Coordinates of C-alpha atoms in Angstrom, one line a residue:
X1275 CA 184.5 94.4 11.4
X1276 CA 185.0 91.0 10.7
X1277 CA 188.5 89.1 10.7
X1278 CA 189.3 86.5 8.3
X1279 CA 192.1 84.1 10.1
X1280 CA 195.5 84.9 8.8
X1281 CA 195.3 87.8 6.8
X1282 CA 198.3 90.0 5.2
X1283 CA 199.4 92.4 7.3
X1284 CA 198.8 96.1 6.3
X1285 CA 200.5 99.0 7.1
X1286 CA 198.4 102.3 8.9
X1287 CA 197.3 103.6 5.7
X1288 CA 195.8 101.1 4.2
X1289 CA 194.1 100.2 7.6
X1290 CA 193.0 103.7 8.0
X1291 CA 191.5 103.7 4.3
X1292 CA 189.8 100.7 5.5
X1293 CA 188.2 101.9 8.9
X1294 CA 186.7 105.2 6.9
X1295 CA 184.6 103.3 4.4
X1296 CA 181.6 102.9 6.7
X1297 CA 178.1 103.8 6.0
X1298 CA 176.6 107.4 8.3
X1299 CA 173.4 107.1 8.2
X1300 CA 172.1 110.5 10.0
X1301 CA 168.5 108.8 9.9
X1302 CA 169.7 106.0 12.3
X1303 CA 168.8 107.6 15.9
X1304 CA 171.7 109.0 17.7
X1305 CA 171.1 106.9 21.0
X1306 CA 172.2 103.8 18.6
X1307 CA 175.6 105.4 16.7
X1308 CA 176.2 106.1 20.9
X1309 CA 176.1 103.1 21.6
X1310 CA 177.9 101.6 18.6
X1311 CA 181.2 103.5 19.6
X1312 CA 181.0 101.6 22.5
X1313 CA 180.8 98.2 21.2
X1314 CA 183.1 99.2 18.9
X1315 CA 186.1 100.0 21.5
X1316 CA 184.5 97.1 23.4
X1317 CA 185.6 94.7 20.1
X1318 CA 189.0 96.5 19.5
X1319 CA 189.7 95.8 23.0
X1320 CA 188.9 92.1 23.0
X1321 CA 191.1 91.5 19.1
X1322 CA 194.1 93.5 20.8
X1323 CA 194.0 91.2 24.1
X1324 CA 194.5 88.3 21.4
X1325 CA 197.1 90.0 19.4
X1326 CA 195.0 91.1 16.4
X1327 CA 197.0 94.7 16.7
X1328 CA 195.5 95.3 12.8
X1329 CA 191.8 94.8 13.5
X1330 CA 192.0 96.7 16.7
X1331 CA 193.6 99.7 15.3
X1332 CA 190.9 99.7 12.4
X1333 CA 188.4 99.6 14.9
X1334 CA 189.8 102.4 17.4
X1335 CA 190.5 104.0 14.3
X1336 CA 187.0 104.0 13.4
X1337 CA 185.8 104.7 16.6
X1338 CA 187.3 108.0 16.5
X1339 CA 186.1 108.9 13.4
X1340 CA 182.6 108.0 14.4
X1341 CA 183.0 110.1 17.3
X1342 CA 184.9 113.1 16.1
X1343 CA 183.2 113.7 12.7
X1344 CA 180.3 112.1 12.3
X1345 CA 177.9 112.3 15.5
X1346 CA 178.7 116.3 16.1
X1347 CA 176.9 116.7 12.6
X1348 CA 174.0 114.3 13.6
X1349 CA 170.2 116.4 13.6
X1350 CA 169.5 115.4 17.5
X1351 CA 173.5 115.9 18.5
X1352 CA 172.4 119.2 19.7
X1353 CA 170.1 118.2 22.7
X1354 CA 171.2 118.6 25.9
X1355 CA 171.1 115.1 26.8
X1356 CA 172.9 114.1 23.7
X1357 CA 175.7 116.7 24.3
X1358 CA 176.8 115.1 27.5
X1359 CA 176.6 111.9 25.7
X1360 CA 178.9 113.2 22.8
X1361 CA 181.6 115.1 25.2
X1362 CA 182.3 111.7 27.3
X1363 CA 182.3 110.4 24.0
X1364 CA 184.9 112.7 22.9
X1365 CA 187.3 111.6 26.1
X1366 CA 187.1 108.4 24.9
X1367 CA 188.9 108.8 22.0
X1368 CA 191.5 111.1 23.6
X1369 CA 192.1 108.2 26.5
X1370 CA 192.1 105.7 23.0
X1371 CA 195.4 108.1 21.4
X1372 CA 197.9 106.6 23.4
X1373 CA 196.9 103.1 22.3
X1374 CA 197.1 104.3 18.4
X1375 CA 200.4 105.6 18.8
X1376 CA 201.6 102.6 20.2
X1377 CA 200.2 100.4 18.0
X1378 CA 201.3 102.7 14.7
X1379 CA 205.3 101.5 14.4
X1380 CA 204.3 97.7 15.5
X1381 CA 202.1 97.3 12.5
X1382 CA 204.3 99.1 10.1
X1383 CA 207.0 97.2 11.0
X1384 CA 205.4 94.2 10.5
X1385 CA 204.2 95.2 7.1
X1386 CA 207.6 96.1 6.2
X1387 CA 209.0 93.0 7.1
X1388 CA 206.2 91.1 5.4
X1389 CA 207.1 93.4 2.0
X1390 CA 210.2 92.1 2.5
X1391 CA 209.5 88.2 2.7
X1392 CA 207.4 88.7 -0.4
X1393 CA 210.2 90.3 -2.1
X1394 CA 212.7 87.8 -1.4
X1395 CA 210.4 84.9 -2.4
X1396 CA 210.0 86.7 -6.0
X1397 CA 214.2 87.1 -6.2
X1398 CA 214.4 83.3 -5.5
X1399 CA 211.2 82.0 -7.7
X1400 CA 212.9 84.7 -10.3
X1401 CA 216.1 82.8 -9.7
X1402 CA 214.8 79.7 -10.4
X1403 CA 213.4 80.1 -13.3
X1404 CA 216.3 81.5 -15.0
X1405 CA 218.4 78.8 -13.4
X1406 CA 215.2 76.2 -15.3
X1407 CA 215.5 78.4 -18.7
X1408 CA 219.6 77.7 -18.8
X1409 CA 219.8 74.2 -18.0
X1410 CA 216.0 73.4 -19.0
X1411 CA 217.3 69.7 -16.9
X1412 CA 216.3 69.5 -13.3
X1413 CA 215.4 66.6 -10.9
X1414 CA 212.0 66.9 -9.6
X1415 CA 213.6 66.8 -5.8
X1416 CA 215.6 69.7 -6.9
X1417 CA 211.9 71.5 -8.2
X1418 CA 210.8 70.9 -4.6
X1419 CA 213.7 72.5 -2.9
X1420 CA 213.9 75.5 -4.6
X1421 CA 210.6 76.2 -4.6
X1422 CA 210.1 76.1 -1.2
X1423 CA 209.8 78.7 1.8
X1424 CA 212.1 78.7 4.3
X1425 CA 210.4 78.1 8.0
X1426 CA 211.5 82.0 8.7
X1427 CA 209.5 83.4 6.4
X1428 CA 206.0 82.4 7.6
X1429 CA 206.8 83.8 11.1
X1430 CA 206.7 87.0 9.8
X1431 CA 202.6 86.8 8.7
X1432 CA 200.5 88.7 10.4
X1433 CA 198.0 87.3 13.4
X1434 CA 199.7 83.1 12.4
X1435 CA 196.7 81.8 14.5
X1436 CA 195.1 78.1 13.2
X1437 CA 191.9 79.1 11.0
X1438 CA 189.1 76.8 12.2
X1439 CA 185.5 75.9 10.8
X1440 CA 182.9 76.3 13.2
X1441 CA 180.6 73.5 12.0
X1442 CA 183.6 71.4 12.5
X1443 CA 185.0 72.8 15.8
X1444 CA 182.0 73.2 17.9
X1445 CA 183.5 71.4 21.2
X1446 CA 185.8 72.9 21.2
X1447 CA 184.6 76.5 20.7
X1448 CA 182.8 75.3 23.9
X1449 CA 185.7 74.4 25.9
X1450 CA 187.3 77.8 24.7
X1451 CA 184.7 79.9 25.3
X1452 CA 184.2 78.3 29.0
X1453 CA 187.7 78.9 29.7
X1454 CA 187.9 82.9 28.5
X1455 CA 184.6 83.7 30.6
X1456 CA 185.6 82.3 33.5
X1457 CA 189.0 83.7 33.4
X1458 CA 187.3 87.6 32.3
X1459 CA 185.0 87.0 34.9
X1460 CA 188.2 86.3 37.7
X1461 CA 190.0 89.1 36.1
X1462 CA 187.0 91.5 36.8
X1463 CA 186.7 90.6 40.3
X1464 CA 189.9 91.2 40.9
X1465 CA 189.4 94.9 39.5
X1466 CA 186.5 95.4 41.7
X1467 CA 188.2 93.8 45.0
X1468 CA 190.9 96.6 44.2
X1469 CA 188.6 99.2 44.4
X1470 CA 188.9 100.4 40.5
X1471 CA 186.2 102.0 39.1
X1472 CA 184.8 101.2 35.6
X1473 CA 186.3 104.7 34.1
X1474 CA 189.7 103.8 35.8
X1475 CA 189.2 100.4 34.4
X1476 CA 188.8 101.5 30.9
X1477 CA 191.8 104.5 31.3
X1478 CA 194.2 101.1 32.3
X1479 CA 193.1 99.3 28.9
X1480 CA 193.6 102.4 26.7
X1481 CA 196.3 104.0 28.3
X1482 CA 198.9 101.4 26.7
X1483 CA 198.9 98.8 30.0
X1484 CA 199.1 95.9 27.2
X1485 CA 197.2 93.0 26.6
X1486 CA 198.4 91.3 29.9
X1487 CA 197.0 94.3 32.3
X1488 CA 194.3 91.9 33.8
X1489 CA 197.2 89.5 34.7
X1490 CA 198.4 92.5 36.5
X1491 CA 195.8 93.8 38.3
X1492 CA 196.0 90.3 39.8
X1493 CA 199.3 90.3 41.3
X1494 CA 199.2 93.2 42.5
X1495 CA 195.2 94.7 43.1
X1496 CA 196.2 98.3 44.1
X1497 CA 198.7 99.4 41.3
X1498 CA 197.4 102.5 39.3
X1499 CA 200.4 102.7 37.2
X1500 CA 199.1 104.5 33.8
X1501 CA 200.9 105.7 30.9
X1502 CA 200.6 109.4 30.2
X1503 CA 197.7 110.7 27.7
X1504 CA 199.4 113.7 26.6
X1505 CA 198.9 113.7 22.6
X1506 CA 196.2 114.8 21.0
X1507 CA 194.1 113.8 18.1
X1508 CA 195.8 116.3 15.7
X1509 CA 198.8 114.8 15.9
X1510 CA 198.0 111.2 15.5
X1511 CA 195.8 112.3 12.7
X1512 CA 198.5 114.1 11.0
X1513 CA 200.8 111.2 11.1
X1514 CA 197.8 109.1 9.8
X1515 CA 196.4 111.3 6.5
X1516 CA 197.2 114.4 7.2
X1517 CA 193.7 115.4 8.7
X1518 CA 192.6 116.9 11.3
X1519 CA 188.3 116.8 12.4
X1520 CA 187.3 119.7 13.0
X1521 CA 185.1 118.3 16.1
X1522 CA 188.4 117.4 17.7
X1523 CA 189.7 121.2 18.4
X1524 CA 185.7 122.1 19.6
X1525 CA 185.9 118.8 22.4
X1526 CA 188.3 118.7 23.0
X1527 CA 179.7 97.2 40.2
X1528 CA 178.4 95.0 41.2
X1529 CA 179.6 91.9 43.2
X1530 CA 179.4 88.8 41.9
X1531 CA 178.0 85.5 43.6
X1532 CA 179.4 82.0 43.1
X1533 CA 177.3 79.5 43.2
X1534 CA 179.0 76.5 45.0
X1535 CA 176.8 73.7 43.1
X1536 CA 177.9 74.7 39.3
X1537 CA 181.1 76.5 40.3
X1538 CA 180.1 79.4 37.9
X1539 CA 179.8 82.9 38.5
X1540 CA 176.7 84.7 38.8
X1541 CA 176.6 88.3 39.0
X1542 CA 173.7 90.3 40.8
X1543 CA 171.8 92.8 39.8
X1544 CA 170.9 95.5 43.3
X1545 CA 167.7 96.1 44.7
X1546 CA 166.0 93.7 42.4
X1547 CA 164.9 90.4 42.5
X1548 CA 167.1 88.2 40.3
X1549 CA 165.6 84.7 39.9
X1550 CA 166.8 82.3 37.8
X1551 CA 170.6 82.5 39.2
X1552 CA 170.9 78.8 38.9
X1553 CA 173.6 78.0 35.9
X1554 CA 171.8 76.5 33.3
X1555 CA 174.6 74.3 31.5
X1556 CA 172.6 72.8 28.6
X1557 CA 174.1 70.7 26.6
X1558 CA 190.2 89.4 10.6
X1559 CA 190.5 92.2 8.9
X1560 CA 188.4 92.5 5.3
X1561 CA 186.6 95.1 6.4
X1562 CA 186.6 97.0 3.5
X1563 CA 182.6 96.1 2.6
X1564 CA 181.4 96.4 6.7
X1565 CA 179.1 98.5 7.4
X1566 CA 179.0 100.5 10.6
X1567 CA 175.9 101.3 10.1
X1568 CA 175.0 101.8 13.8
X1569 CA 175.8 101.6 17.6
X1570 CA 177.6 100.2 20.6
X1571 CA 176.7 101.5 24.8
X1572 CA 175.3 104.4 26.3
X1573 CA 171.7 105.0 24.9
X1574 CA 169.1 102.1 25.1
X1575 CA 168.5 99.0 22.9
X1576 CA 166.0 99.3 20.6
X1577 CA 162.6 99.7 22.4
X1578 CA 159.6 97.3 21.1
X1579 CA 157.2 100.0 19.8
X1580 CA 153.6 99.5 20.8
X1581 CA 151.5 97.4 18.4
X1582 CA 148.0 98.1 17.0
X1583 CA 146.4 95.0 18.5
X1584 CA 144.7 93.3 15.6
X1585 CA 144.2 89.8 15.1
X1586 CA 142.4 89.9 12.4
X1587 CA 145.1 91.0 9.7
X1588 CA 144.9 90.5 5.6
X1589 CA 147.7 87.9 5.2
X1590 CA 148.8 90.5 2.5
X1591 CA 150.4 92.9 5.1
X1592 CA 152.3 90.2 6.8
X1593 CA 156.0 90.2 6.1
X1594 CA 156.8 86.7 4.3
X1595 CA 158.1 84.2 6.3
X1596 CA 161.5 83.2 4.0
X1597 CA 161.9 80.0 2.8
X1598 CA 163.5 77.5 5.3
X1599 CA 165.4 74.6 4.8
X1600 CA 164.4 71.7 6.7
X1601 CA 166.4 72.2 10.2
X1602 CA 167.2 68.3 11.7
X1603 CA 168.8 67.8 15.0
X1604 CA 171.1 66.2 14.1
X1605 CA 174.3 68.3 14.3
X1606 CA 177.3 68.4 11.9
X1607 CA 180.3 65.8 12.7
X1608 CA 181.7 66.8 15.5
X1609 CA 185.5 67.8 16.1
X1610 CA 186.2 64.2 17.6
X1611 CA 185.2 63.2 14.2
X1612 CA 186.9 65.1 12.1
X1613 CA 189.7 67.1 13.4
X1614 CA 192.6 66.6 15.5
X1615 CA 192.0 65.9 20.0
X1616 CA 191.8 69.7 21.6
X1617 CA 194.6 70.9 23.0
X1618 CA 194.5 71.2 26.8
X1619 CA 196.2 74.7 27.0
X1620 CA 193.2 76.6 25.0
X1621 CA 193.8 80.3 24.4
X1622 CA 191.9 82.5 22.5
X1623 CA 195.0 84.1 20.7
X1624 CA 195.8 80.4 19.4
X1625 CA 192.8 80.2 17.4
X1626 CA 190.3 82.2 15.0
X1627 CA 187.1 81.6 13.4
X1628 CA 186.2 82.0 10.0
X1629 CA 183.0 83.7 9.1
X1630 CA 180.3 81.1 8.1
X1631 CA 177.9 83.2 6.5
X1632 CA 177.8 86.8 4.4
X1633 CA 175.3 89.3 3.8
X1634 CA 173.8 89.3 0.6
X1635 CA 176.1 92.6 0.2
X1636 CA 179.1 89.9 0.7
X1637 CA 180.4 91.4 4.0
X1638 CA 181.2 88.3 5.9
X1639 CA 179.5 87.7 8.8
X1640 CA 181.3 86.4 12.0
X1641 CA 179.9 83.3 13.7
X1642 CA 177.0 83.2 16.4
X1643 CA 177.0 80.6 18.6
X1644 CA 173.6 79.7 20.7
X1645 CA 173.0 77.4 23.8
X1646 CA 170.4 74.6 21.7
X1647 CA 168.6 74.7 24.8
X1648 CA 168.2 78.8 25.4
X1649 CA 164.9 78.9 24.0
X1650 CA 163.7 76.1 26.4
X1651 CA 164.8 78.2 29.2
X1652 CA 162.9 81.3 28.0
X1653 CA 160.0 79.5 27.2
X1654 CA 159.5 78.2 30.7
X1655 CA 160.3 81.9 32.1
X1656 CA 158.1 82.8 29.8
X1657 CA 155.2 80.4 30.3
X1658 CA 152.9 82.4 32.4
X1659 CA 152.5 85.1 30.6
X1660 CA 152.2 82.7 27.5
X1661 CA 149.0 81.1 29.3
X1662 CA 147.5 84.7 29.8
X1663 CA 148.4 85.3 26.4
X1664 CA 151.0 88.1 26.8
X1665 CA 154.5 88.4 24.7
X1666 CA 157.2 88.0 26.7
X1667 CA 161.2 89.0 25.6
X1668 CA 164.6 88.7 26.6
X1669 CA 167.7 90.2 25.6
X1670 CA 170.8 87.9 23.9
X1671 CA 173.9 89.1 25.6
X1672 CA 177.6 87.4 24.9
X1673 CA 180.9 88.2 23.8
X1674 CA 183.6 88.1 21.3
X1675 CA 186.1 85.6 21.5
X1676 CA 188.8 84.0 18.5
X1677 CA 186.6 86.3 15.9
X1678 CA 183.5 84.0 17.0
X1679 CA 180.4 85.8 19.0
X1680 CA 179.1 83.6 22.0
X1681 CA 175.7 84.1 24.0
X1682 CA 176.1 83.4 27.2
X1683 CA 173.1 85.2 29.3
X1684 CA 169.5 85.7 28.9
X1685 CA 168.6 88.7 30.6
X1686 CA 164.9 89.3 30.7
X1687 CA 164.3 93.1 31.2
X1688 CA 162.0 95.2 32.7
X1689 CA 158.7 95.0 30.4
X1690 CA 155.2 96.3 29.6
X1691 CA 153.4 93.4 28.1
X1692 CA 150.1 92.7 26.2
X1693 CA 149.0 90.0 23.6
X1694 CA 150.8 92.1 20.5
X1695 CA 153.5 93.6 22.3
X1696 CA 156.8 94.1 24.6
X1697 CA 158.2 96.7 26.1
X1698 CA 161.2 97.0 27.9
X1699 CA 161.1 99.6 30.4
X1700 CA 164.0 101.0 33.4
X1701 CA 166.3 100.3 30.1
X1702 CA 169.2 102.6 32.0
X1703 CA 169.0 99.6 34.7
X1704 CA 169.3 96.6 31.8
X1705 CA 172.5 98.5 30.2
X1706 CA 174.5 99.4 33.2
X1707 CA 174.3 95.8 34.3
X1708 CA 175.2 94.8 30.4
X1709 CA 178.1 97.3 30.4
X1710 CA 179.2 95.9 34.2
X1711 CA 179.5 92.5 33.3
X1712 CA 181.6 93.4 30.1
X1713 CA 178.5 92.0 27.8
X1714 CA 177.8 92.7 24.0
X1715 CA 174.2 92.8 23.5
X1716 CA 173.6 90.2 20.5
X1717 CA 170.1 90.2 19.8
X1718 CA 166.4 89.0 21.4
X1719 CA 164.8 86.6 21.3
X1720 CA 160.3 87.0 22.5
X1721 CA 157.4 85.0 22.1
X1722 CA 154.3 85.1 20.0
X1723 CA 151.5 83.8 22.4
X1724 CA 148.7 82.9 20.1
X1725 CA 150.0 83.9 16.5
X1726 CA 152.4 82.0 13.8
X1727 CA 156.5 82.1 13.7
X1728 CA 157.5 85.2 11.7
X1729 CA 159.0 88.8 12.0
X1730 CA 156.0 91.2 11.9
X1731 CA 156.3 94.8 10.5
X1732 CA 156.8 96.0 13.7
X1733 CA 159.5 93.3 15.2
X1734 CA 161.4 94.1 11.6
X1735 CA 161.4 97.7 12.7
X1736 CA 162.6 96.5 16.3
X1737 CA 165.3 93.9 15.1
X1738 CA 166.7 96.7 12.6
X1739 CA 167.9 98.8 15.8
X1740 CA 170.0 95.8 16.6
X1741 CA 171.1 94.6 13.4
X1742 CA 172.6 99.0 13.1
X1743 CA 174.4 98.5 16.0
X1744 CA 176.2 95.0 15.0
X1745 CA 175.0 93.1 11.6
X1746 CA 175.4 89.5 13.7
X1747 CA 172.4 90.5 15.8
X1748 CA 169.6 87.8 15.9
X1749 CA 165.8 87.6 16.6
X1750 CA 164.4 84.4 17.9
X1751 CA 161.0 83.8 17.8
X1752 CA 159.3 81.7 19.4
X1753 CA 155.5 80.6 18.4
X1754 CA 154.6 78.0 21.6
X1755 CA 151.1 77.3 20.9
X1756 CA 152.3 76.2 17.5
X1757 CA 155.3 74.4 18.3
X1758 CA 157.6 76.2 16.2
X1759 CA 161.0 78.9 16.3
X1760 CA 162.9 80.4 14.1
X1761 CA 166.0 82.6 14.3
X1762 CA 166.1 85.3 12.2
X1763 CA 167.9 88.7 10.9
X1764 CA 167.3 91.5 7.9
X1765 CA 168.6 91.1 4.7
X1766 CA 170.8 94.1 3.6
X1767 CA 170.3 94.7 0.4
X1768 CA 167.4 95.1 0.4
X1769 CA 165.5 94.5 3.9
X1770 CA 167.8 96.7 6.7
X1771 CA 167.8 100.0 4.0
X1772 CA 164.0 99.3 3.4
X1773 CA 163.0 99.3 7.2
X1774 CA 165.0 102.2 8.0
X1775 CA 163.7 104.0 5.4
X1776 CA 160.0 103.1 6.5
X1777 CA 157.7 106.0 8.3
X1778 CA 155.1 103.8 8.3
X1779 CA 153.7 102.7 12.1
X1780 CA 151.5 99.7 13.3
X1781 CA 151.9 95.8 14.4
X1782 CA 151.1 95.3 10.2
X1783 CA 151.8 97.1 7.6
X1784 CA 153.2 96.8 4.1
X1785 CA 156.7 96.9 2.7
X1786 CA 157.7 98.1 -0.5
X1787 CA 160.4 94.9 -1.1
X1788 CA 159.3 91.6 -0.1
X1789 CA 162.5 89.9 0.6
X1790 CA 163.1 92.1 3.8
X1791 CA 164.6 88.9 6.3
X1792 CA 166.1 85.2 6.1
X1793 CA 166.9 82.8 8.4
X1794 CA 170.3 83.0 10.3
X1795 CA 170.7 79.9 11.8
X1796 CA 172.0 77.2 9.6
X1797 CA 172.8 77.4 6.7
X1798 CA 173.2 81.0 8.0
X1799 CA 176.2 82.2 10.3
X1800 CA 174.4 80.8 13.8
X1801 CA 175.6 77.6 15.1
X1802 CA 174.2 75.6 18.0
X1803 CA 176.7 74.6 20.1
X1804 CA 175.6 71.8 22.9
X1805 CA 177.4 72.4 25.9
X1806 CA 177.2 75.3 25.7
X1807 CA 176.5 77.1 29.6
X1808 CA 174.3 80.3 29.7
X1809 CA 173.2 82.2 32.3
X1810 CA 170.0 83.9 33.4
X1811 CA 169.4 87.0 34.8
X1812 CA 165.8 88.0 35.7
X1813 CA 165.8 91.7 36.0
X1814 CA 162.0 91.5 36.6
X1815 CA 160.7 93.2 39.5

């Protein structure tokens, strides 16, 4: 699911060939494949807002596909609970058709038009050539002119935005990512002062409104213009492959508070006690080897399971802490340093992040980038319950922006705690306020009150729920009473297919590989980013 910068365009086909080859794993519990279709129209929503028409038809693609012929077959699709689930499911994709169909001819004729630019620069390179064979005499000024490309030509690349590094680009990933929160956050006020409900909200962005619908919605609050949803999947699958799912013809807010001090929004969370509101401003397309192994939002995120309290534990069934490189604080050179002054008029569509990082499958991974100071924050929440030596979590939440994934809340849930374990509990509460807020749930971070920095057998079975639903996802650990952190995530191959594979139950038990995590955070595809503002949300009661 991961863009590359400029990439050559595709036509539908070879997208759609693309957005099939993704892992099913029917093991994987259906609560998190239900929640991965949501992320995953989430993400193709976000890369069509900034012109990326090919990534977000792979993903809408692949949504469907997801939906319509995978989860009907999974073993617990056939619970009651999990049949509602599937059948809203299922008008998802039909209020996702419209988009499809609109987005079909605009990619093929940009394909075409790219086919055609490639051609012509073989007839003239062909040309020359044979002009250099004849006369075999030619000035090197004369080299130069033939062989370049006339300006035209590169318009007609697809998705021309300016590739940047992150290490390199950090402020202003900052700058960028303050200005598109802000302005998603304005745009979803607006939705809610208009009196539009989250369904309606989601019908506008699917029903063909455009990328510029929030602008819309602002100038006017109470228009409910929507494009007719008439077609249905078998048409836009026959016009795709030549297919048709079978599951297809069987299917068928909360205000927000500004805080006058920081100027940020904070939104609140009803009849709880949110603490922590203060703003706490510390300073695309290869997708053929992705795996969508797993989830995006209607079910839960992966609950802590209980631990067998046991402090006394042969190191032998503790998961080995990977080698780390030595992690300084001194930062890389900054933008100012090395690259040109950021522009003042900073818009997502302008600019795209490459991936830093790969799993050791080579699927890129896109970027994370983290507040430095998060785990400061947490570990002062989290103090309390440190000195009575109880765990303590919190759950990463962000979004996607210029291919890059930014964390910009801690929410600290609901939770059970003890000296071996967390458990999140009122879990509907946590994701309606993630899925209100327009949030992408990017990993957790919890404590260890007493014991070392590592994953234990039991956080690697609680981090692989995460890493199903989006292969960014992250666990920070924190280890107080020993001064250190680390952020972590599976290795796949071999540790994500070992862990889901794993029956086995327990705060410690054995693995069959040993190389089951590694650390994400530099030289990995996490980047602190100073300057960074975050939010908290205490969700507590």
């Amino acid at each position: 699911m991961n863009g590359h910068g400029r990439v050559q365009p595709m036509n539908v086909e070879q997208i759609v060939q693309q957005a099939e080859n993704f892992e099913y794993n029917p093991l994987v519990p259906f609560k998190h494949w239900s929640r991965s279709a949501g992320i995953l129209f989430k993400e193709a929503d976000i890369y069509d807002h900034e012109g990326n028409e090919q990534q977000a038809y792979l993903l809408l693609f692949r949504h469907a596909r997801l939906i319509l012929d995978k989860l009907p077959t999974h073993p617990e699709a056939r619970s009651k609970e999990n049949d509602v689930v599937l059948q809203q499911l299922r008008k998802d994709v039909l209020r996702n058709i419209s988009k499809l169909e609109k987005l079909r001819p605009r990619i093929n004729k940009r394909y075409d038009r790219h086919q055609a630019i490639l051609r012509e620069r073989s007839e003239a390179k062909a040309a020359t050539t044979q002009a250099l064979a004849a006369s075999r005499r030619i000035s090197a000024d004369a080299q130069i002119d033939k062989g370049r490309s006339s300006p035209h030509s590169d318009s007609g690349l697809a998705h021309s935005s300016e590739t940047l590094t992150a290490g390199e680009n950090r402020d202003l990933a900052v700058k960028l990512a303050h200005k598109e929160i802000r302005r998603r956050a304005t745009a979803r006020k607006a939705t809610r002062q208009a009196g539009i409900t989250q369904d309606e909200e989601q019908e506008r962005r699917t029903a063909g409104a455009g990328s510029d619908w929030e602008e819309t919605l602002t100038k006017d609050k109470h228009s409910t213009d929507q494009d007719t949803l008439g077609k249905d999947m078998h048409n836009v699958r026959m016009q795709i492959n030549g297919s048709e799912p079978e599951a297809l013809r069987h299917g068928g807010s909360r205000p927000v508070v500004e805080n006058q001090k920081s100027h940020i929004l904070y939104p609140t969370v009803p009849q709880k006690s949110v603490r922590g509101q203060q703003a706490y401003s510390y300073s695309s397309l290869d997708q053929t080897s992705r795996d969508l192994r797993a989830d995006y939002p209607t079910s839960s995120p992966p609950q802590r399971p209980s631990k067998t309290s046991n402090n006394q534990v042969e190191d032998s069934f503790l998961p080995r802490r990977p080698d780390k490189e030595a992690i300084t604080h001194t930062s890389s050179p900054s933008r100012s340093d090395t690259a040109s002054p950021i522009p003042q008029d900073l818009k997502p569509s302008t600019f795209t992040f490459q991936s830093s990082a790969s799993l050791e499958n080579g699927t890129p991974l896109r970027t994370t980038f983290l507040p430095p100071d998060l785990r400061h924050r947490f570990l002062s929440i989290a103090l309390p319950n440190t000195k009575a030596n109880l765990e303590t979590c919190g759950i990463l939440c962000g979004t996607l922006i210029s291919n890059a994934l930014f964390i910009s809340k801690l929410v600290i849930p609901e939770q059970k705690s003890t000296s071996d374990t967390c458990e999140t509990v009122n879990e509907s509460d946590l994701f309606d306020y993630v899925d209100g807020e327009d949030l992408m749930i990017l990993g957790w971070i919890h404590t260890h009150p007493t014991q070392t920095c590592f994953m234990s057998s039991r956080d690697l079975h609680t981090h692989s729920g995460y890493q199903v639903m989006m292969p960014e996802s992250i666990a920070i650990v924190c280890a107080p009473s020993k001064g250190d952190w680390g952020v972590f995530r599976l290795t796949d191959p071999p540790g994500m297919k070992c862990v889901l594979n794993c029956t086995q139950s327990g705060l410690f038990h054995p693995h069959a590989e040993s190389n089951i995590y590694t650390d994400a955070l530099r030289p990995g595809h996490v980047y602190e980013a100073k300057g960074l503002e975050f939010d908290v949300v205490d969700m507590r009661r």
